[in-house]
Amino acid sequence: MAETKREIERKYESDDGGLPDLTGVTGVAAVLDRGVAELDATYYDTADARLLAASLTLRRRTGGSDAGWHLKFPIAPGVRDEIRAPLSDTLPRALAGLVRSHVRDAELAPVVRLRSARDVRHLVDDEGRLLAEVSVDTVRADRLTGDGGSARWTEIEVELADGGDPDFLDKVDKRLRKAGVRPSGSASKLARAIAETEPGRRRKAKARPKARQDGKPAAGANASVAGANASATPATAGDHVLVFLRAQRAAIIGLDPAVRRDLPRSVHRMRVATRRMRSAFRSHAKVLDRTVTDPIGEELKWLAGELGVDRDQEVLTDRLTTALNTLPRPLVTGPVRNRLRAWARAHGGGSRRRLVAVLDGERYLALLATLDRLVDEPPLLPAAAGAPEKVLAKAVRKDFGQVAALVEEALGQPPGAGRDLALHDARKKVKRTRYCAETAAPALGGPAADLVRLMRSLQGLLGDHQDSVMTREALCDLAARAHAAGESAFTYGVLYAREERRAELVEAALPEAWESIGAAMAV
């Protein structure tokens, strides 16, 4: 069974390798010697260093209090989530799944072995509570591939205690710097090991890689891989579209582990990435060959649907639950809460296990490979070589014109199902126009950025309306079920009336909102 630990730590080095006296740090009552632990860790990666390029580290470690398999995800500078699994001879299935979007069908093999003598100190307060663990690590690194060599160094690591105040690390940092200790030149031991055991390193300059504290590979740490997808400054329309597509491809791959871990908003964000990419295909049909992108768009639509099996139902259930909780008690008649829970379970239709199975499936992995080929060998049309100020601006104008037609058509209809459908169609086009403007903003500047802001606002308004439509449909279903079971349908009627009023307010606000958008775009 894998478990997650949030690590908040800082790394340092000093010329003498020793640890200064830390008893003077504010809040520290004592520094307790916890002895020396012998640690032996083997780090794994693919032959082309895909995990390193994604700032992920995977290791199997013996010794110490947390022997086992460890997979680390960067969260912020100096902050990582470490996923731990029990010690075994082979990579545990839970961790293998978390790296699958990066590794695919490539083999994970040992790349570096780190053996460390860890001299541990505990910083505690006047009640004996742990504030931070400080260690002096004497490290030997051996590269296990190619003609790599070995390296040795000593570093100081300060890790905040679970639930501790991150500001405490600033106090320790101040004391260490005053004693001549400096921040490490590498973000991790692995990054330093890769850099210092590089084949032929002894024939190169001995300067250490430039310090990095952002969780990325250090300069010189397989920089060719880390920078493989980096693009030059976009110059053509095609360049700008490809920058946008690469960002969405990276988001899909990068969010895969978060979806598997069921992290908040991960499913939503991954779905948005698929929608952004599909929108780019349609908006920039003059730049990308649709005979190539249309089939990819269908696969992205399939993935978004799989991701949304539970997500849409969860959002709807949350909206209904919140609405029910706001009703005065006399307006809640019958077993409404039980009915809502049973309805939510019946309409769930999926599970975490089902979604993980989708992410492990051949169809999804084939889609990831297709996205790789798309950005590496894009199906560019002649317009891709054009000036972005012309090509991208034309695409934005076209999308906005379609939005204008749909909004005005919807506003011209009487309230009812026809208008609801028209507003929903307009909302989808608004999102596409927003994504198109986001693609163009780096080239077009302020006007495109203004359109992004305006479309986001309109999208929110139309989204509220669509949420009300879906909620009213759900309430009709719930009321019918309650009536068939001999229960009172009164409460569902009250909630329906409230949702109907919300929709009316949105529809009343739309003409003025749209008029202001039109005026802003005319400037």
Short mmCIF file of C-alpha atoms in Angstrom, two decimals:
data_model
loop_
_atom_site.label_atom_id
_atom_site.label_comp_id
_atom_site.label_asym_id
_atom_site.label_seq_id
_atom_site.Cartn_x
_atom_site.Cartn_y
_atom_site.Cartn_z
CA MET A 1 0.00 0.00 0.00
CA ALA A 2 1.50 3.33 -1.10
CA GLU A 3 1.44 6.36 1.18
CA THR A 4 2.16 10.03 0.54
CA LYS A 5 4.41 12.33 2.54
CA ARG A 6 4.77 16.04 1.85
CA GLU A 7 8.45 17.01 2.10
CA ILE A 8 9.43 20.62 2.74
CA GLU A 9 13.20 20.84 2.82
CA ARG A 10 16.27 22.82 1.89
CA LYS A 11 19.74 21.65 0.92
CA TYR A 12 23.05 23.30 1.69
CA GLU A 13 26.78 22.80 1.35
CA SER A 14 29.84 24.17 3.08
CA ASP A 15 33.54 24.06 2.45
CA ASP A 16 34.29 22.07 5.60
CA GLY A 17 31.16 19.90 5.38
CA GLY A 18 30.36 20.38 9.05
CA LEU A 19 27.15 21.45 10.78
CA PRO A 20 27.17 24.80 12.59
CA ASP A 21 25.71 25.11 16.08
CA LEU A 22 21.95 25.52 15.71
CA THR A 23 21.00 25.99 19.35
CA GLY A 24 20.80 29.73 18.72
CA VAL A 25 17.97 29.40 16.20
CA THR A 26 14.81 31.07 17.50
CA GLY A 27 12.45 28.46 18.91
CA VAL A 28 15.05 25.70 19.21
CA ALA A 29 15.48 24.48 22.78
CA ALA A 30 17.76 21.55 22.00
CA VAL A 31 19.61 19.79 19.20
CA LEU A 32 19.36 16.04 19.68
CA ASP A 33 21.87 13.62 18.15
CA ARG A 34 19.99 10.75 16.49
CA GLY A 35 23.03 8.86 15.24
CA VAL A 36 24.21 7.87 11.79
CA ALA A 37 22.08 5.93 9.28
CA GLU A 38 23.57 4.11 6.30
CA LEU A 39 21.40 4.63 3.23
CA ASP A 40 21.73 2.82 -0.09
CA ALA A 41 19.51 4.09 -2.92
CA THR A 42 19.29 3.04 -6.55
CA TYR A 43 17.60 5.51 -8.89
CA TYR A 44 15.67 4.38 -11.95
CA ASP A 45 14.88 6.04 -15.26
CA THR A 46 14.48 5.28 -18.94
CA ALA A 47 17.44 5.26 -21.32
CA ASP A 48 16.45 8.72 -22.55
CA ALA A 49 15.91 10.07 -19.01
CA ARG A 50 12.18 10.77 -19.26
CA LEU A 51 11.67 10.97 -15.50
CA LEU A 52 14.56 13.37 -15.05
CA ALA A 53 13.20 15.57 -17.83
CA ALA A 54 9.87 15.67 -15.96
CA SER A 55 11.60 16.48 -12.65
CA LEU A 56 10.51 13.13 -11.18
CA THR A 57 12.72 10.84 -9.12
CA LEU A 58 12.16 7.14 -8.58
CA ARG A 59 14.36 5.15 -6.23
CA ARG A 60 14.62 1.95 -4.26
CA ARG A 61 16.31 2.59 -0.92
CA THR A 62 17.44 0.42 1.96
CA GLY A 63 18.53 1.63 5.37
CA GLY A 64 17.03 4.29 7.57
CA SER A 65 13.47 4.47 8.88
CA ASP A 66 11.73 4.66 5.50
CA ALA A 67 13.28 1.87 3.44
CA GLY A 68 11.27 1.09 0.32
CA TRP A 69 10.38 2.51 -3.06
CA HIS A 70 10.03 6.30 -3.28
CA LEU A 71 8.57 8.38 -6.11
CA LYS A 72 8.90 12.17 -5.77
CA PHE A 73 6.78 14.82 -7.49
CA PRO A 74 7.80 18.51 -7.40
CA ILE A 75 5.09 20.76 -5.96
CA ALA A 76 6.93 24.05 -5.48
CA PRO A 77 10.53 25.13 -4.87
CA GLY A 78 11.74 23.04 -1.94
CA VAL A 79 8.42 21.15 -1.70
CA ARG A 80 7.82 17.64 -2.98
CA ASP A 81 5.28 14.88 -2.54
CA GLU A 82 6.98 11.57 -1.85
CA ILE A 83 4.90 8.49 -2.66
CA ARG A 84 6.20 5.54 -0.68
CA ALA A 85 5.68 1.82 -1.21
CA PRO A 86 7.10 -1.13 0.76
CA LEU A 87 10.46 -2.60 -0.15
CA SER A 88 10.28 -5.23 -2.89
CA ASP A 89 12.48 -6.63 -5.63
CA THR A 90 10.41 -5.11 -8.42
CA LEU A 91 8.72 -1.75 -8.87
CA PRO A 92 5.34 -1.79 -7.08
CA ARG A 93 2.33 -1.59 -9.37
CA ALA A 94 1.01 1.56 -7.67
CA LEU A 95 4.17 3.50 -8.48
CA ALA A 96 4.47 2.05 -11.97
CA GLY A 97 1.06 3.49 -12.79
CA LEU A 98 2.07 6.95 -11.58
CA VAL A 99 4.95 7.14 -14.07
CA ARG A 100 3.23 5.37 -16.97
CA SER A 101 2.29 8.52 -18.88
CA HIS A 102 5.98 9.44 -18.99
CA VAL A 103 7.53 6.00 -19.35
CA ARG A 104 4.96 4.36 -21.67
CA ASP A 105 6.50 1.13 -23.00
CA ALA A 106 10.11 2.08 -22.26
CA GLU A 107 12.09 0.08 -19.73
CA LEU A 108 12.96 1.50 -16.34
CA ALA A 109 16.52 0.62 -15.42
CA PRO A 110 19.01 1.57 -12.70
CA VAL A 111 20.91 4.74 -13.62
CA VAL A 112 22.58 5.94 -10.42
CA ARG A 113 23.43 4.45 -7.05
CA LEU A 114 23.80 6.75 -4.04
CA ARG A 115 25.27 5.52 -0.78
CA SER A 116 25.05 7.99 2.06
CA ALA A 117 26.15 8.11 5.66
CA ARG A 118 23.45 10.32 7.21
CA ASP A 119 24.34 11.98 10.51
CA VAL A 120 20.97 13.07 11.91
CA ARG A 121 20.06 15.84 14.36
CA HIS A 122 16.58 16.75 15.62
CA LEU A 123 15.74 20.36 16.38
CA VAL A 124 13.12 20.40 19.15
CA ASP A 125 11.27 23.10 21.07
CA ASP A 126 11.03 23.51 24.85
CA GLU A 127 8.28 20.85 24.99
CA GLY A 128 10.33 18.32 23.08
CA ARG A 129 8.31 18.66 19.86
CA LEU A 130 10.19 18.10 16.62
CA LEU A 131 10.65 21.27 14.57
CA ALA A 132 12.93 19.97 11.86
CA GLU A 133 15.36 17.20 11.07
CA VAL A 134 18.85 18.28 10.05
CA SER A 135 21.26 15.82 8.51
CA VAL A 136 24.81 15.90 7.24
CA ASP A 137 25.01 13.47 4.34
CA THR A 138 28.31 12.10 3.14
CA VAL A 139 27.46 10.84 -0.32
CA ARG A 140 29.09 8.54 -2.86
CA ALA A 141 27.43 8.49 -6.29
CA ASP A 142 28.07 5.87 -8.96
CA ARG A 143 26.57 6.08 -12.42
CA LEU A 144 25.31 2.66 -13.48
CA THR A 145 25.06 3.30 -17.22
CA GLY A 146 27.58 3.88 -19.97
CA ASP A 147 31.05 5.01 -19.02
CA GLY A 148 29.91 7.16 -16.13
CA GLY A 149 32.12 7.62 -13.15
CA SER A 150 31.79 8.29 -9.46
CA ALA A 151 31.53 11.38 -7.32
CA ARG A 152 31.66 12.23 -3.63
CA TRP A 153 30.36 15.19 -1.69
CA THR A 154 28.90 16.27 1.63
CA GLU A 155 25.68 18.22 1.97
CA ILE A 156 23.40 19.48 4.70
CA GLU A 157 19.67 18.84 4.48
CA VAL A 158 17.02 20.54 6.63
CA GLU A 159 13.54 18.96 6.47
CA LEU A 160 10.56 20.56 8.21
CA ALA A 161 8.66 18.36 10.64
CA ASP A 162 5.22 17.19 9.56
CA GLY A 163 2.76 20.01 10.10
CA GLY A 164 5.50 22.49 10.90
CA ASP A 165 5.56 26.18 10.06
CA PRO A 166 7.57 26.73 6.83
CA ASP A 167 8.77 30.07 8.23
CA PHE A 168 10.90 28.09 10.67
CA LEU A 169 13.13 27.07 7.78
CA ASP A 170 13.90 30.74 7.18
CA LYS A 171 15.23 31.00 10.72
CA VAL A 172 17.47 27.97 10.21
CA ASP A 173 18.54 29.35 6.84
CA LYS A 174 19.59 32.65 8.43
CA ARG A 175 21.74 30.84 10.99
CA LEU A 176 23.37 28.58 8.40
CA ARG A 177 24.19 31.43 6.06
CA LYS A 178 25.68 33.44 8.91
CA ALA A 179 27.98 30.48 9.58
CA GLY A 180 29.14 30.43 5.96
CA VAL A 181 26.90 27.63 4.75
CA ARG A 182 25.39 28.24 1.30
CA PRO A 183 22.41 26.78 -0.56
CA SER A 184 23.17 23.71 -2.62
CA GLY A 185 23.98 24.17 -6.28
CA SER A 186 21.60 21.32 -7.17
CA ALA A 187 17.93 20.84 -6.47
CA SER A 188 18.43 17.17 -5.54
CA LYS A 189 21.07 14.54 -4.95
CA LEU A 190 20.09 12.83 -8.17
CA ALA A 191 20.56 16.00 -10.24
CA ARG A 192 24.01 16.49 -8.72
CA ALA A 193 24.92 12.84 -9.20
CA ILE A 194 23.90 12.93 -12.87
CA ALA A 195 25.93 16.09 -13.42
CA GLU A 196 29.05 14.98 -11.57
CA THR A 197 29.20 11.45 -12.96
CA GLU A 198 28.67 12.51 -16.55
CA PRO A 199 30.98 10.61 -18.94
CA GLY A 200 34.05 12.67 -19.72
CA ARG A 201 33.32 15.16 -16.95
CA ARG A 202 36.92 15.08 -15.73
CA ARG A 203 38.01 16.44 -19.10
CA LYS A 204 35.62 19.36 -18.78
CA ALA A 205 35.69 22.46 -16.62
CA LYS A 206 35.26 21.65 -12.96
CA ALA A 207 32.75 24.37 -12.30
CA ARG A 208 29.62 23.14 -10.52
CA PRO A 209 26.26 23.46 -12.33
CA LYS A 210 24.46 26.69 -11.69
CA ALA A 211 22.18 26.51 -8.67
CA ARG A 212 18.55 25.60 -9.30
CA GLN A 213 15.94 25.73 -6.56
CA ASP A 214 12.86 25.26 -8.72
CA GLY A 215 12.65 21.49 -8.85
CA LYS A 216 14.04 21.34 -12.40
CA PRO A 217 17.15 19.40 -13.47
CA ALA A 218 20.30 21.35 -12.74
CA ALA A 219 22.17 22.88 -15.65
CA GLY A 220 24.37 20.14 -17.07
CA ALA A 221 22.12 17.41 -15.62
CA ASN A 222 21.26 15.82 -18.93
CA ALA A 223 20.43 19.22 -20.32
CA SER A 224 19.95 17.79 -23.79
CA VAL A 225 16.99 15.78 -22.55
CA ALA A 226 15.58 18.45 -20.25
CA GLY A 227 15.62 20.94 -23.09
CA ALA A 228 14.52 18.60 -25.84
CA ASN A 229 11.05 20.10 -26.02
CA ALA A 230 12.10 23.69 -25.42
CA SER A 231 11.22 25.89 -28.39
CA ALA A 232 12.84 29.07 -29.63
CA THR A 233 10.97 32.35 -29.48
CA PRO A 234 7.84 31.88 -31.64
CA ALA A 235 8.20 33.71 -34.94
CA THR A 236 5.48 32.36 -37.21
CA ALA A 237 1.81 31.60 -36.75
CA GLY A 238 2.67 27.91 -36.73
CA ASP A 239 5.21 28.46 -33.95
CA HIS A 240 2.58 30.05 -31.71
CA VAL A 241 0.05 27.28 -32.33
CA LEU A 242 2.67 24.63 -31.59
CA VAL A 243 3.63 26.32 -28.32
CA PHE A 244 -0.02 26.11 -27.29
CA LEU A 245 -0.35 22.48 -28.38
CA ARG A 246 2.84 21.46 -26.56
CA ALA A 247 1.53 23.06 -23.40
CA GLN A 248 -1.70 21.04 -23.60
CA ARG A 249 0.17 17.83 -24.39
CA ALA A 250 2.40 18.45 -21.37
CA ALA A 251 -0.65 19.15 -19.20
CA ILE A 252 -2.33 15.88 -20.16
CA ILE A 253 0.80 13.85 -19.46
CA GLY A 254 1.68 15.76 -16.31
CA LEU A 255 -1.82 15.54 -14.83
CA ASP A 256 -2.09 11.80 -15.37
CA PRO A 257 -0.45 10.96 -12.00
CA ALA A 258 -2.63 13.55 -10.22
CA VAL A 259 -5.78 11.99 -11.68
CA ARG A 260 -4.63 8.55 -10.54
CA ARG A 261 -4.03 9.99 -7.06
CA ASP A 262 -7.47 11.64 -7.10
CA LEU A 263 -6.03 15.06 -6.34
CA PRO A 264 -8.49 18.00 -6.26
CA ARG A 265 -9.45 19.43 -9.67
CA SER A 266 -7.02 17.11 -11.49
CA VAL A 267 -9.76 15.49 -13.59
CA HIS A 268 -11.23 18.89 -14.47
CA ARG A 269 -7.86 20.31 -15.46
CA MET A 270 -7.03 17.29 -17.62
CA ARG A 271 -10.38 17.57 -19.40
CA VAL A 272 -9.75 21.26 -20.03
CA ALA A 273 -6.41 20.41 -21.64
CA THR A 274 -8.13 18.02 -24.05
CA ARG A 275 -10.71 20.69 -24.89
CA ARG A 276 -8.06 23.34 -25.46
CA MET A 277 -6.24 21.10 -27.89
CA ARG A 278 -9.41 20.16 -29.79
CA SER A 279 -10.36 23.83 -29.98
CA ALA A 280 -6.94 24.70 -31.38
CA PHE A 281 -7.40 22.12 -34.14
CA ARG A 282 -10.67 23.74 -35.22
CA SER A 283 -9.70 27.38 -34.75
CA HIS A 284 -6.42 27.00 -36.61
CA ALA A 285 -7.56 24.84 -39.50
CA LYS A 286 -5.55 27.13 -41.82
CA VAL A 287 -2.39 26.28 -39.90
CA LEU A 288 -2.86 22.54 -39.18
CA ASP A 289 -4.09 19.94 -41.65
CA ARG A 290 -7.47 18.77 -40.39
CA THR A 291 -7.18 15.43 -42.16
CA VAL A 292 -4.54 14.71 -39.52
CA THR A 293 -5.98 16.59 -36.55
CA ASP A 294 -9.64 15.57 -36.86
CA PRO A 295 -9.01 11.91 -35.92
CA ILE A 296 -6.86 13.07 -33.01
CA GLY A 297 -9.64 15.38 -31.93
CA GLU A 298 -12.05 12.45 -31.83
CA GLU A 299 -9.69 10.56 -29.54
CA LEU A 300 -9.35 13.60 -27.30
CA LYS A 301 -13.14 13.82 -27.19
CA TRP A 302 -13.25 10.16 -26.12
CA LEU A 303 -10.72 10.82 -23.35
CA ALA A 304 -12.64 13.87 -22.11
CA GLY A 305 -15.78 11.73 -21.99
CA GLU A 306 -14.07 9.06 -19.94
CA LEU A 307 -12.73 11.66 -17.55
CA GLY A 308 -16.19 13.17 -17.21
CA VAL A 309 -18.13 10.02 -16.31
CA ASP A 310 -18.01 10.80 -12.61
CA ARG A 311 -16.95 14.43 -12.70
CA ASP A 312 -20.17 15.88 -14.14
CA GLN A 313 -22.30 13.87 -11.74
CA GLU A 314 -20.18 14.97 -8.78
CA VAL A 315 -20.57 18.64 -9.73
CA LEU A 316 -24.33 18.27 -10.16
CA THR A 317 -24.70 16.40 -6.87
CA ASP A 318 -22.68 19.05 -5.04
CA ARG A 319 -24.88 21.80 -6.50
CA LEU A 320 -28.06 20.01 -5.43
CA THR A 321 -26.70 19.27 -1.96
CA THR A 322 -25.66 22.89 -1.45
CA ALA A 323 -29.06 24.13 -2.61
CA LEU A 324 -30.83 21.70 -0.29
CA ASN A 325 -28.69 22.82 2.66
CA THR A 326 -29.78 26.43 2.14
CA LEU A 327 -33.50 25.64 2.41
CA PRO A 328 -35.31 26.40 5.68
CA ARG A 329 -36.20 23.18 7.47
CA PRO A 330 -40.00 23.55 6.98
CA LEU A 331 -39.45 23.48 3.19
CA VAL A 332 -37.73 20.07 3.31
CA THR A 333 -40.47 17.45 3.28
CA GLY A 334 -39.93 13.74 2.94
CA PRO A 335 -36.67 11.74 2.70
CA VAL A 336 -35.09 14.20 0.27
CA ARG A 337 -31.50 13.73 1.41
CA ASN A 338 -31.71 9.95 1.22
CA ARG A 339 -33.33 10.21 -2.20
CA LEU A 340 -30.55 12.51 -3.41
CA ARG A 341 -27.81 10.16 -2.15
CA ALA A 342 -29.44 7.13 -3.79
CA TRP A 343 -29.90 9.06 -7.04
CA ALA A 344 -26.25 10.17 -7.03
CA ARG A 345 -25.04 6.58 -6.54
CA ALA A 346 -27.31 5.29 -9.30
CA HIS A 347 -26.10 7.92 -11.77
CA GLY A 348 -22.41 7.73 -10.87
CA GLY A 349 -21.67 5.22 -13.57
CA GLY A 350 -17.94 4.96 -12.89
CA SER A 351 -15.24 4.53 -10.29
CA ARG A 352 -11.63 5.39 -9.64
CA ARG A 353 -10.71 1.85 -10.62
CA ARG A 354 -12.50 2.24 -13.96
CA LEU A 355 -10.75 5.53 -14.70
CA VAL A 356 -7.32 4.12 -13.83
CA ALA A 357 -8.07 1.20 -16.15
CA VAL A 358 -8.71 3.73 -18.93
CA LEU A 359 -5.37 5.42 -18.24
CA ASP A 360 -3.65 2.05 -18.29
CA GLY A 361 -5.36 1.02 -21.52
CA GLU A 362 -3.79 0.72 -24.95
CA ARG A 363 -6.12 3.31 -26.48
CA TYR A 364 -5.01 6.04 -24.08
CA LEU A 365 -1.32 5.19 -24.41
CA ALA A 366 -1.69 5.20 -28.20
CA LEU A 367 -3.24 8.67 -27.94
CA LEU A 368 -0.25 9.93 -25.95
CA ALA A 369 2.09 8.56 -28.61
CA THR A 370 0.00 10.27 -31.29
CA LEU A 371 0.23 13.59 -29.44
CA ASP A 372 4.01 13.19 -29.29
CA ARG A 373 4.15 12.70 -33.06
CA LEU A 374 1.81 15.62 -33.61
CA VAL A 375 4.04 18.16 -31.86
CA ASP A 376 7.29 16.61 -33.10
CA GLU A 377 6.17 16.36 -36.74
CA PRO A 378 3.26 18.82 -37.01
CA PRO A 379 1.04 18.71 -40.13
CA LEU A 380 1.62 22.35 -40.99
CA LEU A 381 -0.09 24.04 -43.90
CA PRO A 382 1.39 26.96 -45.89
CA ALA A 383 -0.35 29.54 -43.67
CA ALA A 384 1.72 28.28 -40.74
CA ALA A 385 4.69 30.20 -42.12
CA GLY A 386 2.72 33.43 -42.13
CA ALA A 387 3.00 36.36 -39.76
CA PRO A 388 1.11 35.66 -36.52
CA GLU A 389 -0.26 39.21 -36.52
CA LYS A 390 -2.23 38.30 -39.64
CA VAL A 391 -2.91 34.56 -39.44
CA LEU A 392 -3.77 34.35 -35.76
CA ALA A 393 -5.71 37.61 -35.76
CA LYS A 394 -7.85 36.30 -38.61
CA ALA A 395 -8.60 33.10 -36.68
CA VAL A 396 -9.58 35.09 -33.59
CA ARG A 397 -11.87 37.39 -35.60
CA LYS A 398 -13.53 34.39 -37.23
CA ASP A 399 -14.21 32.68 -33.89
CA PHE A 400 -15.50 35.88 -32.31
CA GLY A 401 -17.81 36.47 -35.26
CA GLN A 402 -19.29 33.01 -34.74
CA VAL A 403 -19.79 33.77 -31.05
CA ALA A 404 -21.54 37.01 -31.88
CA ALA A 405 -23.92 35.24 -34.26
CA LEU A 406 -24.79 32.54 -31.72
CA VAL A 407 -25.28 34.93 -28.81
CA GLU A 408 -27.48 37.26 -30.82
CA GLU A 409 -29.50 34.31 -32.13
CA ALA A 410 -30.02 33.03 -28.57
CA LEU A 411 -31.03 36.44 -27.26
CA GLY A 412 -33.55 36.75 -30.05
CA GLN A 413 -35.41 33.62 -28.97
CA PRO A 414 -38.16 33.51 -26.33
CA PRO A 415 -37.34 31.84 -23.00
CA GLY A 416 -37.59 28.08 -23.13
CA ALA A 417 -35.83 24.97 -24.34
CA GLY A 418 -34.84 26.55 -27.65
CA ARG A 419 -33.07 29.44 -26.00
CA ASP A 420 -31.44 27.11 -23.46
CA LEU A 421 -29.94 25.04 -26.28
CA ALA A 422 -28.83 28.12 -28.20
CA LEU A 423 -27.11 29.57 -25.13
CA HIS A 424 -25.36 26.25 -24.56
CA ASP A 425 -24.07 26.27 -28.14
CA ALA A 426 -22.88 29.84 -27.64
CA ARG A 427 -21.06 28.84 -24.46
CA LYS A 428 -19.10 26.15 -26.30
CA LYS A 429 -18.10 28.64 -28.97
CA VAL A 430 -17.12 31.19 -26.31
CA LYS A 431 -14.68 28.68 -24.81
CA ARG A 432 -13.19 27.99 -28.23
CA THR A 433 -12.76 31.71 -28.88
CA ARG A 434 -11.14 32.18 -25.49
CA TYR A 435 -8.63 29.40 -26.21
CA CYS A 436 -7.95 30.84 -29.65
CA ALA A 437 -7.25 34.23 -28.10
CA GLU A 438 -4.95 32.61 -25.53
CA THR A 439 -2.93 31.13 -28.37
CA ALA A 440 -2.69 34.50 -30.07
CA ALA A 441 -2.08 36.65 -26.98
CA PRO A 442 1.75 36.32 -26.99
CA ALA A 443 1.77 37.63 -30.56
CA LEU A 444 -1.13 40.09 -30.53
CA GLY A 445 -0.66 41.46 -27.03
CA GLY A 446 -3.34 43.55 -25.30
CA PRO A 447 -6.29 43.10 -27.65
CA ALA A 448 -6.07 39.30 -27.50
CA ALA A 449 -5.53 39.38 -23.73
CA ASP A 450 -8.61 41.61 -23.39
CA LEU A 451 -10.64 39.14 -25.44
CA VAL A 452 -9.50 36.29 -23.18
CA ARG A 453 -10.77 38.24 -20.18
CA LEU A 454 -14.08 39.10 -21.84
CA MET A 455 -14.69 35.54 -23.03
CA ARG A 456 -13.86 34.16 -19.58
CA SER A 457 -16.48 36.46 -18.06
CA LEU A 458 -19.09 35.53 -20.66
CA GLN A 459 -18.23 31.86 -20.26
CA GLY A 460 -18.91 32.13 -16.53
CA LEU A 461 -22.29 33.74 -17.11
CA LEU A 462 -23.35 31.16 -19.68
CA GLY A 463 -21.95 28.40 -17.50
CA ASP A 464 -24.21 29.47 -14.64
CA HIS A 465 -27.14 29.28 -17.01
CA GLN A 466 -26.23 25.81 -18.27
CA ASP A 467 -25.71 24.58 -14.71
CA SER A 468 -29.23 25.75 -13.91
CA VAL A 469 -30.61 23.92 -16.95
CA MET A 470 -28.90 20.66 -15.94
CA THR A 471 -29.96 21.05 -12.32
CA ARG A 472 -33.60 21.57 -13.28
CA GLU A 473 -33.50 18.42 -15.42
CA ALA A 474 -32.11 16.49 -12.46
CA LEU A 475 -34.79 17.90 -10.15
CA CYS A 476 -37.53 16.76 -12.54
CA ASP A 477 -36.03 13.27 -12.49
CA LEU A 478 -35.82 13.27 -8.70
CA ALA A 479 -39.38 14.54 -8.32
CA ALA A 480 -40.70 11.84 -10.63
CA ARG A 481 -38.89 9.13 -8.67
CA ALA A 482 -40.13 10.54 -5.37
CA HIS A 483 -43.73 10.72 -6.63
CA ALA A 484 -43.57 7.13 -7.91
CA ALA A 485 -42.39 6.01 -4.46
CA GLY A 486 -45.25 7.83 -2.74
CA GLU A 487 -43.01 10.59 -1.37
CA SER A 488 -43.66 14.30 -1.37
CA ALA A 489 -42.24 16.13 -4.38
CA PHE A 490 -42.72 19.56 -2.78
CA THR A 491 -39.07 20.23 -1.96
CA TYR A 492 -37.94 19.43 -5.50
CA GLY A 493 -40.47 21.95 -6.77
CA VAL A 494 -39.10 24.62 -4.45
CA LEU A 495 -35.55 23.94 -5.63
CA TYR A 496 -36.70 23.94 -9.25
CA ALA A 497 -38.29 27.37 -8.83
CA ARG A 498 -35.08 28.73 -7.33
CA GLU A 499 -33.02 27.39 -10.22
CA GLU A 500 -35.51 28.79 -12.70
CA ARG A 501 -35.12 32.20 -11.08
CA ARG A 502 -31.32 31.95 -11.32
CA ALA A 503 -31.60 31.25 -15.04
CA GLU A 504 -33.96 34.21 -15.49
CA LEU A 505 -31.46 36.53 -13.79
CA VAL A 506 -28.66 35.31 -16.06
CA GLU A 507 -30.81 35.80 -19.15
CA ALA A 508 -31.75 39.28 -17.96
CA ALA A 509 -28.08 40.17 -17.47
CA LEU A 510 -26.89 38.80 -20.80
CA PRO A 511 -27.99 41.64 -23.15
CA GLU A 512 -26.12 44.27 -21.14
CA ALA A 513 -23.07 42.01 -20.73
CA TRP A 514 -22.99 41.29 -24.43
CA GLU A 515 -23.41 44.96 -25.31
CA SER A 516 -20.41 45.85 -23.14
CA ILE A 517 -18.34 43.13 -24.80
CA GLY A 518 -19.29 44.42 -28.23
CA ALA A 519 -18.33 47.96 -27.24
CA ALA A 520 -14.98 46.78 -25.88
CA MET A 521 -14.22 44.85 -29.07
CA ALA A 522 -15.11 47.83 -31.23
CA VAL A 523 -12.46 50.02 -29.61
#
